[in-house]
mmCIF file of C-alpha atoms and ligand atoms in Angstrom:
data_model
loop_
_atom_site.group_PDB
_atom_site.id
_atom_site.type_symbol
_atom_site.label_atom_id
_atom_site.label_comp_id
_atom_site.label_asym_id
_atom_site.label_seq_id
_atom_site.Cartn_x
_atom_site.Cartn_y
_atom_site.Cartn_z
ATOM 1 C CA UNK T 670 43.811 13.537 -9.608
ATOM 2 C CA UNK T 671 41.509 16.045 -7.783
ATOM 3 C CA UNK T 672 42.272 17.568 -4.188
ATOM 4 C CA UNK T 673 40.772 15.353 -1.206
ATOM 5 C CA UNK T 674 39.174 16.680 1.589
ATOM 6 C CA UNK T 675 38.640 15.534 4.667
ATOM 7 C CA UNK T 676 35.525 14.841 7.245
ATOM 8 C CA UNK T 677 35.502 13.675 10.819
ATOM 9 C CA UNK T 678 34.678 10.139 11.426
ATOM 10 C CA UNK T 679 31.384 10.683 14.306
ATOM 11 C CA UNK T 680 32.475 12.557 17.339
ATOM 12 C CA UNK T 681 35.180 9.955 18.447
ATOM 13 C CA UNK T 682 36.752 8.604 15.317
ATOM 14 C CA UNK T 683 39.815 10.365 13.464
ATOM 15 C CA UNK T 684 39.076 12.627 10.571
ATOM 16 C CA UNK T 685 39.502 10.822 7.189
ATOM 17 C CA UNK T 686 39.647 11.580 3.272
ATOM 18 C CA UNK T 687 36.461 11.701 2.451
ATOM 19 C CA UNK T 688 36.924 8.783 0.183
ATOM 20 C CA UNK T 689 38.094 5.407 1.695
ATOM 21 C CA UNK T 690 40.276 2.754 -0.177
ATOM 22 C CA UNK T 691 39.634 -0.897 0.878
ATOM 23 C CA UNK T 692 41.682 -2.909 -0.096
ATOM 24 C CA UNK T 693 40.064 -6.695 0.138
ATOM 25 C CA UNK T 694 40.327 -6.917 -3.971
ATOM 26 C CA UNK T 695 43.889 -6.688 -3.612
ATOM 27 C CA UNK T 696 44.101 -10.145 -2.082
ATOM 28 C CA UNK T 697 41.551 -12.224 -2.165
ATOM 29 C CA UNK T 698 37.161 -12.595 -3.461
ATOM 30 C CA UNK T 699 37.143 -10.887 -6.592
ATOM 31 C CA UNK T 700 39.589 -13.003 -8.688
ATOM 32 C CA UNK T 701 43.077 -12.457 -9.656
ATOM 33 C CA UNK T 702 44.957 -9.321 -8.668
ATOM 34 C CA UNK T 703 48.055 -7.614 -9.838
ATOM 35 C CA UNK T 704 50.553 -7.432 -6.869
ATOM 36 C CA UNK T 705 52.520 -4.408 -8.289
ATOM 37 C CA UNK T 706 49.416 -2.809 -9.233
ATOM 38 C CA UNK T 707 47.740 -2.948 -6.068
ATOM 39 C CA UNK T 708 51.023 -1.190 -4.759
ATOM 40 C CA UNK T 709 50.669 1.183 -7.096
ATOM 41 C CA UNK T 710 47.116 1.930 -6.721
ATOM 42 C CA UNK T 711 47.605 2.299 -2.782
ATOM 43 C CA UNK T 712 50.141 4.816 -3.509
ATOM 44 C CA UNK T 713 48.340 6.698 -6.076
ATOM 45 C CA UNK T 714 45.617 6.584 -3.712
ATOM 46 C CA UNK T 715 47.745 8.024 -0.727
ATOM 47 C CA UNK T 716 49.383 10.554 -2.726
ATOM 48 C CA UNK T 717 45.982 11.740 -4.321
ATOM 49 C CA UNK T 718 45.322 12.720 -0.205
ATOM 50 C CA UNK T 719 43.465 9.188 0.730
ATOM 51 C CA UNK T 720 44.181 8.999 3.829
ATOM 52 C CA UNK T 721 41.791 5.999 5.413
ATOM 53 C CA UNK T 722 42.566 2.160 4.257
ATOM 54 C CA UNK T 723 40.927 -0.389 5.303
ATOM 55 C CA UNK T 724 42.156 -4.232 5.250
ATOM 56 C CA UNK T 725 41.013 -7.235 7.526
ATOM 57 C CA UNK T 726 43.582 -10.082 8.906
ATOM 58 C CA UNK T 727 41.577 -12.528 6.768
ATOM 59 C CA UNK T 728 42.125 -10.562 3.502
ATOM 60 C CA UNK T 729 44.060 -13.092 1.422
ATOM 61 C CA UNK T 730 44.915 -14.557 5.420
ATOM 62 C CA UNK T 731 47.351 -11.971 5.933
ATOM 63 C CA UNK T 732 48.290 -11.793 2.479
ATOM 64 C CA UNK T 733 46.445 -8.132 2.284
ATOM 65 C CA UNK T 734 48.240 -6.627 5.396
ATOM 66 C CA UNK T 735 51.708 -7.521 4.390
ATOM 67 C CA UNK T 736 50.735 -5.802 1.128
ATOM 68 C CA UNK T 737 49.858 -2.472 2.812
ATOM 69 C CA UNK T 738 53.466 -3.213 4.953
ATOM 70 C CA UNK T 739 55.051 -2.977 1.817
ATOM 71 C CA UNK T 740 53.178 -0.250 0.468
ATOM 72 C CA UNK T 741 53.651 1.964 3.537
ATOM 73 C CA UNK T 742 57.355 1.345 3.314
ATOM 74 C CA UNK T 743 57.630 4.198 1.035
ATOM 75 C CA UNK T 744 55.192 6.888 2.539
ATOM 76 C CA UNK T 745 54.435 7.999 5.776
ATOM 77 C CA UNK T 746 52.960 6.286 8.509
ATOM 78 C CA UNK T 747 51.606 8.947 10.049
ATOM 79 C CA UNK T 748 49.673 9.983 6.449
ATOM 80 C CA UNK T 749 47.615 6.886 6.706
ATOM 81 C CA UNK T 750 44.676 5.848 8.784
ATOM 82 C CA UNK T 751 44.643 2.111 8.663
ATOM 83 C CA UNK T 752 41.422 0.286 9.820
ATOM 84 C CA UNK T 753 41.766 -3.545 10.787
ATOM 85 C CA UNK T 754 39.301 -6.350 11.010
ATOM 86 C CA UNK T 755 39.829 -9.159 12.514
ATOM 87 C CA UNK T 756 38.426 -12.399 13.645
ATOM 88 C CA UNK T 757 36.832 -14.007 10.162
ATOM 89 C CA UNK T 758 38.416 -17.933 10.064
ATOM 90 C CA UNK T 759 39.809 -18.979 7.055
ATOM 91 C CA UNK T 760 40.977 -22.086 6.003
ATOM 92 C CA UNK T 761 44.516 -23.425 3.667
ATOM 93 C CA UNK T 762 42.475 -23.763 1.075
ATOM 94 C CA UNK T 763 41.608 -20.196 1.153
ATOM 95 C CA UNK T 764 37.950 -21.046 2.158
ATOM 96 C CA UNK T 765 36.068 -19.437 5.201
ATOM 97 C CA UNK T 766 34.927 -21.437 8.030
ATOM 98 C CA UNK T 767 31.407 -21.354 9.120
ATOM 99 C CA UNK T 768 32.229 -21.079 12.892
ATOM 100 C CA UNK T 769 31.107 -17.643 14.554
ATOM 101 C CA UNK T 770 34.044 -15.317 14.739
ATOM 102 C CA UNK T 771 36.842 -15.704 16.762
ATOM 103 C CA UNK T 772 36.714 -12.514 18.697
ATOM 104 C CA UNK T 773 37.175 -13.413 22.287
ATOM 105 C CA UNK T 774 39.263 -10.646 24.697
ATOM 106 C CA UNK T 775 42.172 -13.340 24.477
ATOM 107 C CA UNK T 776 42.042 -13.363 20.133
ATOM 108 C CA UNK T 777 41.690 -9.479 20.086
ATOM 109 C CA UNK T 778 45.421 -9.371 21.749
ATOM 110 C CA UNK T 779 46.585 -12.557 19.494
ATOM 111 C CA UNK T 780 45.333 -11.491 16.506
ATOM 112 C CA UNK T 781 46.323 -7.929 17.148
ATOM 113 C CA UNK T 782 50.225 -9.322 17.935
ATOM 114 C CA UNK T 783 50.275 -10.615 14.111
ATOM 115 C CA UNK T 784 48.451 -7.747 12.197
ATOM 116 C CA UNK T 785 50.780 -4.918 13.903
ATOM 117 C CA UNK T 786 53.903 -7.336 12.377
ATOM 118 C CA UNK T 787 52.264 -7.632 9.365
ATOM 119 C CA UNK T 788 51.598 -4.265 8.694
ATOM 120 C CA UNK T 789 54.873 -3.166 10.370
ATOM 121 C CA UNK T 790 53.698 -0.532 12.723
ATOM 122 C CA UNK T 791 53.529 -0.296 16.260
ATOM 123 C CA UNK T 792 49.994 1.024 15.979
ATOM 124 C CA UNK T 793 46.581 0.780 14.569
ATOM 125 C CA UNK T 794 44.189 3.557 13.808
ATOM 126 C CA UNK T 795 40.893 1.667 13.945
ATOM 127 C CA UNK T 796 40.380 -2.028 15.001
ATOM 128 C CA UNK T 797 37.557 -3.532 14.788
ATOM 129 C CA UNK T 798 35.651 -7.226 15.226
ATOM 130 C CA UNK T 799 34.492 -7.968 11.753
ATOM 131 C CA UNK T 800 31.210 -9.919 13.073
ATOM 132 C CA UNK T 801 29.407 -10.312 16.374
ATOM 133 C CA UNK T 802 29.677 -13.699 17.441
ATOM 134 C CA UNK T 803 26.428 -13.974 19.839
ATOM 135 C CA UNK T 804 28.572 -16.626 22.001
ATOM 136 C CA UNK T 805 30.948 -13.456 23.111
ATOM 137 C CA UNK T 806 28.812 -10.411 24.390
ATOM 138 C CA UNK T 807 30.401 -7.282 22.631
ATOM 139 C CA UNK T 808 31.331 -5.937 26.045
ATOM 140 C CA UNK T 809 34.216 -8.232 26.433
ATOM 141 C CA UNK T 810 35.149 -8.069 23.281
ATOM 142 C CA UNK T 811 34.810 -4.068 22.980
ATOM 143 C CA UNK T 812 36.596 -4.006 26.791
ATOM 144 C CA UNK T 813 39.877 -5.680 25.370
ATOM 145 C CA UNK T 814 39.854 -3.381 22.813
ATOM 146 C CA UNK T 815 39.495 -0.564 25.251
ATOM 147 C CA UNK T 816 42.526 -2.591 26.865
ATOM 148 C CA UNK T 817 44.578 -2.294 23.885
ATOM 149 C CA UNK T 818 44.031 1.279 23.545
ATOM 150 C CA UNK T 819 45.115 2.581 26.432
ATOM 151 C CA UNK T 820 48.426 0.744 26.058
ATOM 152 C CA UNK T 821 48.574 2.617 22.739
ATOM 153 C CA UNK T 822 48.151 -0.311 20.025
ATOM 154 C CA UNK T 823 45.113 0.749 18.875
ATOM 155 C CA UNK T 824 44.192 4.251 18.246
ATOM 156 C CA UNK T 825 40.025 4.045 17.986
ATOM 157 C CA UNK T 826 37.413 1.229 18.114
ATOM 158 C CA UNK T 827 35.625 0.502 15.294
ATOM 159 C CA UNK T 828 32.104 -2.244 14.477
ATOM 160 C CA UNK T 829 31.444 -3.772 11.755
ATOM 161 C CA UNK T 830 27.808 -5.204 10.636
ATOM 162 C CA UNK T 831 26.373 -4.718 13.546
ATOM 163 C CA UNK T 832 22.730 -3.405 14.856
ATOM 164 C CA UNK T 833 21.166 -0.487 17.162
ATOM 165 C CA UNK T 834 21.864 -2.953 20.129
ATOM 166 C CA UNK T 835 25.217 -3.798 19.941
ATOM 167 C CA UNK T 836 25.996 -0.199 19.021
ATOM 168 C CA UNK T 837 24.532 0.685 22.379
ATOM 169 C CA UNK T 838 26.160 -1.711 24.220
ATOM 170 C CA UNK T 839 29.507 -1.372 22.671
ATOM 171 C CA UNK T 840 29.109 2.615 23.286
ATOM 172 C CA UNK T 841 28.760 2.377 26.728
ATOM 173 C CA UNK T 842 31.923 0.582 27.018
ATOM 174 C CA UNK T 843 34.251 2.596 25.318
ATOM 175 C CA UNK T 844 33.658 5.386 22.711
ATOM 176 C CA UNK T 845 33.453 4.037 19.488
ATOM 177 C CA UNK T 846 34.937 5.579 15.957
ATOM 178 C CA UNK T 847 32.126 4.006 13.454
ATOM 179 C CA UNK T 848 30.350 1.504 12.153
ATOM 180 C CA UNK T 849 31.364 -0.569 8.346
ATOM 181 C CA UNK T 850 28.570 -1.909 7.018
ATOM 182 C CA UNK T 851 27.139 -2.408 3.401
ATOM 183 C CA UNK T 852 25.633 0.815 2.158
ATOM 184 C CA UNK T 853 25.051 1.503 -1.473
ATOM 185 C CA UNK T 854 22.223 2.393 -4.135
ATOM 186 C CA UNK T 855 21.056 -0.989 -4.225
ATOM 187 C CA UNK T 856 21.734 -1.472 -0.147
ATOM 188 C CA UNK T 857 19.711 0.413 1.822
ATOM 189 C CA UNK T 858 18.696 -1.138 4.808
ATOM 190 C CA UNK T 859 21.116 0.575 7.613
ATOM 191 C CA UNK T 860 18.472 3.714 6.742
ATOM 192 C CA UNK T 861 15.546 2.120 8.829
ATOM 193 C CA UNK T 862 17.450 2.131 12.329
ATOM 194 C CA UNK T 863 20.694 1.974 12.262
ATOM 195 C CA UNK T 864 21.736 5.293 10.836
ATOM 196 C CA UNK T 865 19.418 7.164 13.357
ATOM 197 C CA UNK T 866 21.791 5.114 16.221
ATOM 198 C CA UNK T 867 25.240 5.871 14.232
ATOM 199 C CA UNK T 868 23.935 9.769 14.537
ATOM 200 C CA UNK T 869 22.344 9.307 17.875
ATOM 201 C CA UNK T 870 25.663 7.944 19.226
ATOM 202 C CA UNK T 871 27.642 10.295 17.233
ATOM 203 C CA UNK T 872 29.704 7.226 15.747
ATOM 204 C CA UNK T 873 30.668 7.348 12.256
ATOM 205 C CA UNK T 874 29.721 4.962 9.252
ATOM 206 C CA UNK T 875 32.218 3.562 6.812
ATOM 207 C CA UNK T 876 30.352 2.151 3.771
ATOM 208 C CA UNK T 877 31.675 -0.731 2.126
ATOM 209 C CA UNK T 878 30.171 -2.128 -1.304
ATOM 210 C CA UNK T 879 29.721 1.025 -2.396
ATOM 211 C CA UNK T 880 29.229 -0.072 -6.014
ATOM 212 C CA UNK T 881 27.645 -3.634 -5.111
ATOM 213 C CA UNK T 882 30.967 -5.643 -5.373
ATOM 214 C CA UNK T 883 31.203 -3.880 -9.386
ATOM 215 C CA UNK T 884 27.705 -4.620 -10.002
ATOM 216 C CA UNK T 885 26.686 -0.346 -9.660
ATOM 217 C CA UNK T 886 29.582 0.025 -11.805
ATOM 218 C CA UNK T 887 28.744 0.948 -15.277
ATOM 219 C CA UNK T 888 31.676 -1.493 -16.094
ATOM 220 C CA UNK T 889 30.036 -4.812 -15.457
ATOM 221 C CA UNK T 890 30.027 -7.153 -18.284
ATOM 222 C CA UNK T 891 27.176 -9.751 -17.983
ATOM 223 C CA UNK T 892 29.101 -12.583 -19.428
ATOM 224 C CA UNK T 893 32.133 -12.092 -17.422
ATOM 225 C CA UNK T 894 33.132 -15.357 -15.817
ATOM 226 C CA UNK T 895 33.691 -15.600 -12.257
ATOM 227 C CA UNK T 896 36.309 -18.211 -10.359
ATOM 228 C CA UNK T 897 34.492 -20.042 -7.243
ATOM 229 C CA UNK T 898 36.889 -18.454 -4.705
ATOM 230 C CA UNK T 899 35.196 -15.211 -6.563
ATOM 231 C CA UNK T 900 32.247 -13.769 -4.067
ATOM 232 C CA UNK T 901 29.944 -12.518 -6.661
ATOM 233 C CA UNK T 902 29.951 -16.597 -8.137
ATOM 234 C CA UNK T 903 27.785 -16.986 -5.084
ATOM 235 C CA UNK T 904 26.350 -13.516 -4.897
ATOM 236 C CA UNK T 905 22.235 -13.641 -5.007
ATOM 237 C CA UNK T 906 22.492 -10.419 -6.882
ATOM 238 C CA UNK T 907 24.700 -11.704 -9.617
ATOM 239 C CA UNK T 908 22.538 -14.893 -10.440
ATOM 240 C CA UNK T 909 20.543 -15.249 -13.683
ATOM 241 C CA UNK T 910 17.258 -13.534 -13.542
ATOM 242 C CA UNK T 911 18.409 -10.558 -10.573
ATOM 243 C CA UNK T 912 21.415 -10.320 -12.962
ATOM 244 C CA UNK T 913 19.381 -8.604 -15.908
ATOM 245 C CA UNK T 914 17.138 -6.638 -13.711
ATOM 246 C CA UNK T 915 19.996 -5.316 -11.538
ATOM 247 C CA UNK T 916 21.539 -4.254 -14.589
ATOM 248 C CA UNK T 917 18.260 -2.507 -15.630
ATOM 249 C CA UNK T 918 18.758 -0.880 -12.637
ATOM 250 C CA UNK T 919 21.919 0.546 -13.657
ATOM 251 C CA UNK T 920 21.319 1.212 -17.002
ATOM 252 C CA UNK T 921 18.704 3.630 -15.622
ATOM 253 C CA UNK T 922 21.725 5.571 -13.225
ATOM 254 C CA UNK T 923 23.712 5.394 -16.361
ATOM 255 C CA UNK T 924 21.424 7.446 -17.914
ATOM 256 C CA UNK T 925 21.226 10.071 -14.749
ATOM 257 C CA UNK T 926 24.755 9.835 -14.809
ATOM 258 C CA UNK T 927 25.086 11.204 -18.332
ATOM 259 C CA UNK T 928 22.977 13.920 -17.754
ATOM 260 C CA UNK T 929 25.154 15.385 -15.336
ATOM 261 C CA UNK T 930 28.607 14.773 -17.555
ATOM 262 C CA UNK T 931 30.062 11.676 -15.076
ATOM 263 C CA UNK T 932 30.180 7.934 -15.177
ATOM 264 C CA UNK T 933 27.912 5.762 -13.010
ATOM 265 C CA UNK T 934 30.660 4.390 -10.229
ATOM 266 C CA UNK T 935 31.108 8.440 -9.723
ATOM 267 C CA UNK T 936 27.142 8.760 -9.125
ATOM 268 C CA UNK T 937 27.136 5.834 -6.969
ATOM 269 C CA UNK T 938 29.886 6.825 -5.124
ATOM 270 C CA UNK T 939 28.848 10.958 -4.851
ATOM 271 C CA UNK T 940 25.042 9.368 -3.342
ATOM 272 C CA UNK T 941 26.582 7.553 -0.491
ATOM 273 C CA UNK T 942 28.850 10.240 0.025
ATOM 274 C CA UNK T 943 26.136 12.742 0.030
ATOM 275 C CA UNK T 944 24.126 11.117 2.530
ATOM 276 C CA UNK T 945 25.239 12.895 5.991
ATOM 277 C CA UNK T 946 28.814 14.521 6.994
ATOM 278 C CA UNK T 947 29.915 11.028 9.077
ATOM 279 C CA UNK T 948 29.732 9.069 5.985
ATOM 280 C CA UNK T 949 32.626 7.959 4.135
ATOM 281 C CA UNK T 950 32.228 5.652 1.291
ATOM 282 C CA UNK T 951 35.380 3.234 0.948
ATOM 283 C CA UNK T 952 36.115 2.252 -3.008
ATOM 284 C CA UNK T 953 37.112 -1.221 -3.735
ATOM 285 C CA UNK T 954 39.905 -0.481 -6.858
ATOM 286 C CA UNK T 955 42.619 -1.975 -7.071
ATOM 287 C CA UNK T 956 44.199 -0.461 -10.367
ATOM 288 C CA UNK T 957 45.110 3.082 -11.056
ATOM 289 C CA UNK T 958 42.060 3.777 -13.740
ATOM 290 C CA UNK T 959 39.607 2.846 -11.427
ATOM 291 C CA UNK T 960 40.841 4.613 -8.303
ATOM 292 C CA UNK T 961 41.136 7.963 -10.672
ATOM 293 C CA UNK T 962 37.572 7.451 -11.982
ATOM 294 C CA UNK T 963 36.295 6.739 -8.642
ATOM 295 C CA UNK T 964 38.404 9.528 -6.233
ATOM 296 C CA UNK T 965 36.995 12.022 -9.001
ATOM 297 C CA UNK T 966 33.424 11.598 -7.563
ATOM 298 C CA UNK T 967 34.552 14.351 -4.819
ATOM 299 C CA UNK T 968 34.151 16.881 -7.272
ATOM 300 C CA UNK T 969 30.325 16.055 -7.752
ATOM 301 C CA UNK T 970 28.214 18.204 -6.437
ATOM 302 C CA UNK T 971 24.568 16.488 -6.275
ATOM 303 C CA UNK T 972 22.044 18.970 -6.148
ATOM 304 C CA UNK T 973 18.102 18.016 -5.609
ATOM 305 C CA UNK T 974 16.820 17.512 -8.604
ATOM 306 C CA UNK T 975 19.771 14.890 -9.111
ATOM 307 C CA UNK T 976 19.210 12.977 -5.939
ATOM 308 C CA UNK T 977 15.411 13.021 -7.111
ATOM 309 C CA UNK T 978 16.237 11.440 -10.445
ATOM 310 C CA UNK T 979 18.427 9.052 -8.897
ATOM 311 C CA UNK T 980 16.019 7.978 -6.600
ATOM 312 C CA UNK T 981 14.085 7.388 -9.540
ATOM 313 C CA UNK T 982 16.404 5.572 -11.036
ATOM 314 C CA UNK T 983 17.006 3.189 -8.304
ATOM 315 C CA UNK T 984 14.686 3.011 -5.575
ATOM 316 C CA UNK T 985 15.310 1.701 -2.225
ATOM 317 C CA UNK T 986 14.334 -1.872 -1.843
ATOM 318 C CA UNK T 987 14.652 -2.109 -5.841
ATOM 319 C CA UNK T 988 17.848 -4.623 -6.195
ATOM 320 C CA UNK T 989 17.012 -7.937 -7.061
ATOM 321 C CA UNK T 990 18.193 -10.415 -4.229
ATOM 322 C CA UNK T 991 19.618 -9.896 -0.844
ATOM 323 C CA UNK T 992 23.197 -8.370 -0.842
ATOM 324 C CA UNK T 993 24.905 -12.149 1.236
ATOM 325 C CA UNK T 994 23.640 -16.056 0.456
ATOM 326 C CA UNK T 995 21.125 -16.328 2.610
ATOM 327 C CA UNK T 996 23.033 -18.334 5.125
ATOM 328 C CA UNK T 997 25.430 -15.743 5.950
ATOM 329 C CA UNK T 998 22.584 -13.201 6.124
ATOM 330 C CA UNK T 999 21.459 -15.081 8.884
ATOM 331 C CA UNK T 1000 24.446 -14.526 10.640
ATOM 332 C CA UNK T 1001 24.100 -10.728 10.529
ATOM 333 C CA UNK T 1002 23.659 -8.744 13.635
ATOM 334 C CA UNK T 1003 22.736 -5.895 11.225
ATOM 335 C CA UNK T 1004 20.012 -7.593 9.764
ATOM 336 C CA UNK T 1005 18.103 -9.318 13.160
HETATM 337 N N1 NAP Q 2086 32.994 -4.934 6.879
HETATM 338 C C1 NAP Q 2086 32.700 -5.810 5.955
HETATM 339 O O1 NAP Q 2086 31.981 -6.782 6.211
HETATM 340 C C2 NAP Q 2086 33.240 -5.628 4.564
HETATM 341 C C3 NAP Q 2086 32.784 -6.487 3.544
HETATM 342 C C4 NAP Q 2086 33.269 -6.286 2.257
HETATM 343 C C5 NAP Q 2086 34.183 -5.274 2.007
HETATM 344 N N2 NAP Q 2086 34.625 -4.475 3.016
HETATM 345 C C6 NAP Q 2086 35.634 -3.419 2.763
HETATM 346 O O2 NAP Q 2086 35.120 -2.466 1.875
HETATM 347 C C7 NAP Q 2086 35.975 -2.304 0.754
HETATM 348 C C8 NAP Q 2086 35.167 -1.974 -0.476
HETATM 349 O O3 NAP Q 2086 34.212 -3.006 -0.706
HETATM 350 P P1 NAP Q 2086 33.983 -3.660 -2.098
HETATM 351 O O4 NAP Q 2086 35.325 -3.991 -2.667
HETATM 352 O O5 NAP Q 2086 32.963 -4.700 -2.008
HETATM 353 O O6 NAP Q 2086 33.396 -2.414 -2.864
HETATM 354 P P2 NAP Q 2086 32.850 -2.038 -4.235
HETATM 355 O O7 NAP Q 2086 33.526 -0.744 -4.537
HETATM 356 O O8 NAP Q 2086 31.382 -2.103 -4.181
HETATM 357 O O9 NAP Q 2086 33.292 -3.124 -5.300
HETATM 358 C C9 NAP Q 2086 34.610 -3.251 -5.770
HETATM 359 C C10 NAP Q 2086 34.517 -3.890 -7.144
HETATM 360 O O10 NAP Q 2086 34.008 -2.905 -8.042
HETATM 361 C C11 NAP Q 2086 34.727 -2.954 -9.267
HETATM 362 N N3 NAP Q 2086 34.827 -1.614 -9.871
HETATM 363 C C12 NAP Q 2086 34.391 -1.284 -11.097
HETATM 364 N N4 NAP Q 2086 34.583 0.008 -11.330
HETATM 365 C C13 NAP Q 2086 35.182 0.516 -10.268
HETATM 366 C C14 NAP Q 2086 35.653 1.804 -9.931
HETATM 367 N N5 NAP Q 2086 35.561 2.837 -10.733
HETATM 368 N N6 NAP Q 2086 36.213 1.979 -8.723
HETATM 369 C C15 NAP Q 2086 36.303 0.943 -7.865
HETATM 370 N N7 NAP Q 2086 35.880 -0.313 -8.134
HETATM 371 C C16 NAP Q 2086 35.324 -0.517 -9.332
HETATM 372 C C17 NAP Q 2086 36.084 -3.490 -8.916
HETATM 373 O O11 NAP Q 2086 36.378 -4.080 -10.107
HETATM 374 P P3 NAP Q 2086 37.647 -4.731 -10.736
HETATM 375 O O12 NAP Q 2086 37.247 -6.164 -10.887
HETATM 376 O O13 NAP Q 2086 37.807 -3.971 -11.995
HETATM 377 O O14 NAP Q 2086 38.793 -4.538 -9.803
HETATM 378 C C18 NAP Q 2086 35.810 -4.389 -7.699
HETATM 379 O O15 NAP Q 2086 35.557 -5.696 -8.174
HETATM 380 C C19 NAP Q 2086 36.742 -3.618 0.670
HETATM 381 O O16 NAP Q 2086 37.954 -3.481 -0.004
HETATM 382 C C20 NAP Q 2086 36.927 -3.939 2.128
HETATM 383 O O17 NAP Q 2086 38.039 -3.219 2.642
HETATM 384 C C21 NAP Q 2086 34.146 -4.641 4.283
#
C-alpha cells in the first residue's frame, strides 16, 4: 500500500489523510456487505495511514457505527478522525422517512448520547447535521453543537449539503471544520458558488461520491442487478438511456486513464483530489482490492495536459441525469 499524507481540513478542521474512507457501503444502500470484510478493509485502510472515516447514525441505523466500535477495538483511537452525521430518519423496515431532519439543539445531544456508545468513545472528531431542515435555522442547531464542544464531545463542526448561506450563517456561530457534499467528475455543481464560500470561509470540503456511487468506476457492469433497498435502483443516473451515455462517459476517462498507466477509479479519485489543498475525497470501498486500487491514486501526479484531456473526456455538466430523484433534490440546501 503506498505512504499517505496528510492535508489540513480549511483553517479550523483537523488535518486528515488525504484520502477519506466512508464507510455507508459497509451497512446499508449499495446491497449486501461482508461484515468481516468491512473490518478488514477499515483496518487495512487505517494501517495504510487513513486517518479520516466517516459514518452517519442512520448508516444501517446504527448498524455502521457499532461496526467502526468494533473495528477501533484493535487500533488506536487517537489514529482515527471519525466524522458523524446525524439526524436522517429511518424506519424498521430499513426505509427513510420523508420528514425534514431531525436536527433540533435537543436531537443533537440525544442523538450524540447514542453514537458516542455506539462507537465506544468518549469523543467525536467531526459532527455534523446531515441536512438542513428549513423548520430549524442552522444557528440553533450549529449553537448546540458549539455546546457540545466545549464540554469536549465533539472535537469540530462539520455541514453537510449545504449552500453559501447556511455556510455563512453557520460560520458566524462557531468555526466550522468543512463542508461534505457530492463532488465528482460527473458532479460539479459546488464549483459555481459554493467552493468560492468553502475557500472564502477557510472551511474545508469532504467529497463524497467520488466515483458516482461505482458508476466513475471502470468496474461497473451494465447488467448488474440492483436490490430496491440499493440507491443506484432509484438513481436517475443509473436508469436506461443516462445508463449508456454515462458509461460513454467513462469509457472516454478509461481511455485517459490508460494513457497515463492507472485505472479509472484512480483518475477519478486523483481529479477531485487535485482540485485545491482543502479537498479530501472520501472512497466508498468496502473490500481490501478496492481500497488498495483506490488509496493508490495518491501517487498520481496530474499534470496539465492530463487535467486537459480529462476535461475532455468528461465535461462539466456532461452526466446524464441529476445525481438524487428529483424529490430529494428538492430538498437540497446545496442546490436552492
Ligand atoms: N453527506 C452525504 O450526504 C453523503 C452521501 C453519500 C455518501 N456519503 C459518504 O461518502 C462516502 C463515499 O460515498 P460513496 O460510497 O457514494 O462513494 P463512491 O466512492 O462514489 O461509490 C462507492 C461505490 O463505488 C464502488 N467502487 C468501485 N470501484 C471502487 C474502488 N476502486 N474504490 C471504491 N469504491 C469502488 C463500490 O463498489 P462495490 O459495490 O464494489 O463495493 C461502491 O459501490 C460514503 O461511504 C459516506 O460515508 C455522504
Amino acid at each position: 500500500m503506498p505512504t499517505i499524507g496528510t492535508r489540513p481540513l480549511g483553517a479550523h478542521g483537523p488535518r486528515v489523510s488525504v484520502i477519506g474512507l466512508g464507510a455507508m457501503g459497509m451497512s446499508d444502500l449499495y446491497g449486501p456487505a461482508d461484515e468481516q470484510e468491512s473490518i478488514a478493509t477499515l483496518h487495512a485502510a487505517i494501517d495504510a495511514g487513513v486517518t479520516l472515516v466517516d459514518t452517519g447514525d442512520f448508516y444501517g441505523s446504527g448498524h455502521n457505527e457499532m461496526l467502526i466500535g468494533r473495528a477501533l477495538k484493535d487500533r488506536r483511537r487517537e489514529d482515527v478522525v471519525i466524522s458523524v452525521k446525524f439526524g436522517t430518519r429511518r424506519t424498521p423496515d430499513g426505509g427513510f422517512q420523508p420528514a425534514a431532519a431531525d436536527v433540533s439543539a435537543a436531537a443533537v445531544k440525544d442523538r450524540l448520547a447514542y453514537s458516542l456508545r455506539r462507537l465506544g468513545t468518549d469523543y467525536i472528531d467531526i459532527y455534523r447535521p446531515s441536512r438542513l431542515n428549513p423548520q430549524i435555522p442552522i444557528e440553533d442547531t450549529v449553537g448546540a453543537m458549539l455546546e457540545m464542544q466545549q464540554a469536549g464531545y465533539i472535537r469540530h463542526i462539520g455541514l453537510s449539503e449545504v449552500g453559501p448561506d447556511t455556510l455563512r450563517r453557520a460560520a458566524a456561530v462557531a468555526p466550522i471544520s468543512d463542508l461534505q457534499i457530492e463532488y465528482s467528475l460527473l458532479s460539479r455543481g459546488p464549483e459555481r458558488a459554493i467552493i468560492p464560500t468553502l475557500r472564502e470561509l477557510g472551511i474545508g470540503l469532504t467529497a463524497y461520491g467520488v466515483l458516482s456511487r461505482g458508476l466513475l468506476s471502470g468496474h461497473w457492469d451494465p447488467d448488474r442487478k440492483l436490490s430496491g433497498g440499493d440507491f443506484r435502483a432509484h438513481s436517475p443516473r443509473f436508469q436506461d438511456g443516462n445508463l449508456e451515455a454515462n458509461l460513454r462517459l467513462v469509457g472516454a476517462l478509461t481511455r485517459v486513464a490508460e494513457r497515463i498507466g492507472a485505472t479509472t477509479s484512480q483518475v477519478a479519485i486523483a481529479w477531485v483530489a487535485a482540485q485545491g489543498e482543502g479537498i479530501v475525497p472520501l472512497v466508498g470501498a468496502r473490500r481490501r482490492d478496492r481500497l488498495a486500487e483506490s488509496l493508490a491514486a495518491v501517487d498520481l501526479t496530474l499534470d496539465q495536459e492530463t487535467l486537459a484531456e480529462i476535461e475532455a473526456a468528461v465535461p462539466a455538466d456532461a452526466a446524464a441525469g441529476e445525481r438524487y430523484a428529483a424529490q430529494h433534490l428538492a430538498m437540497l440546501d446545496s442546490e436552492k
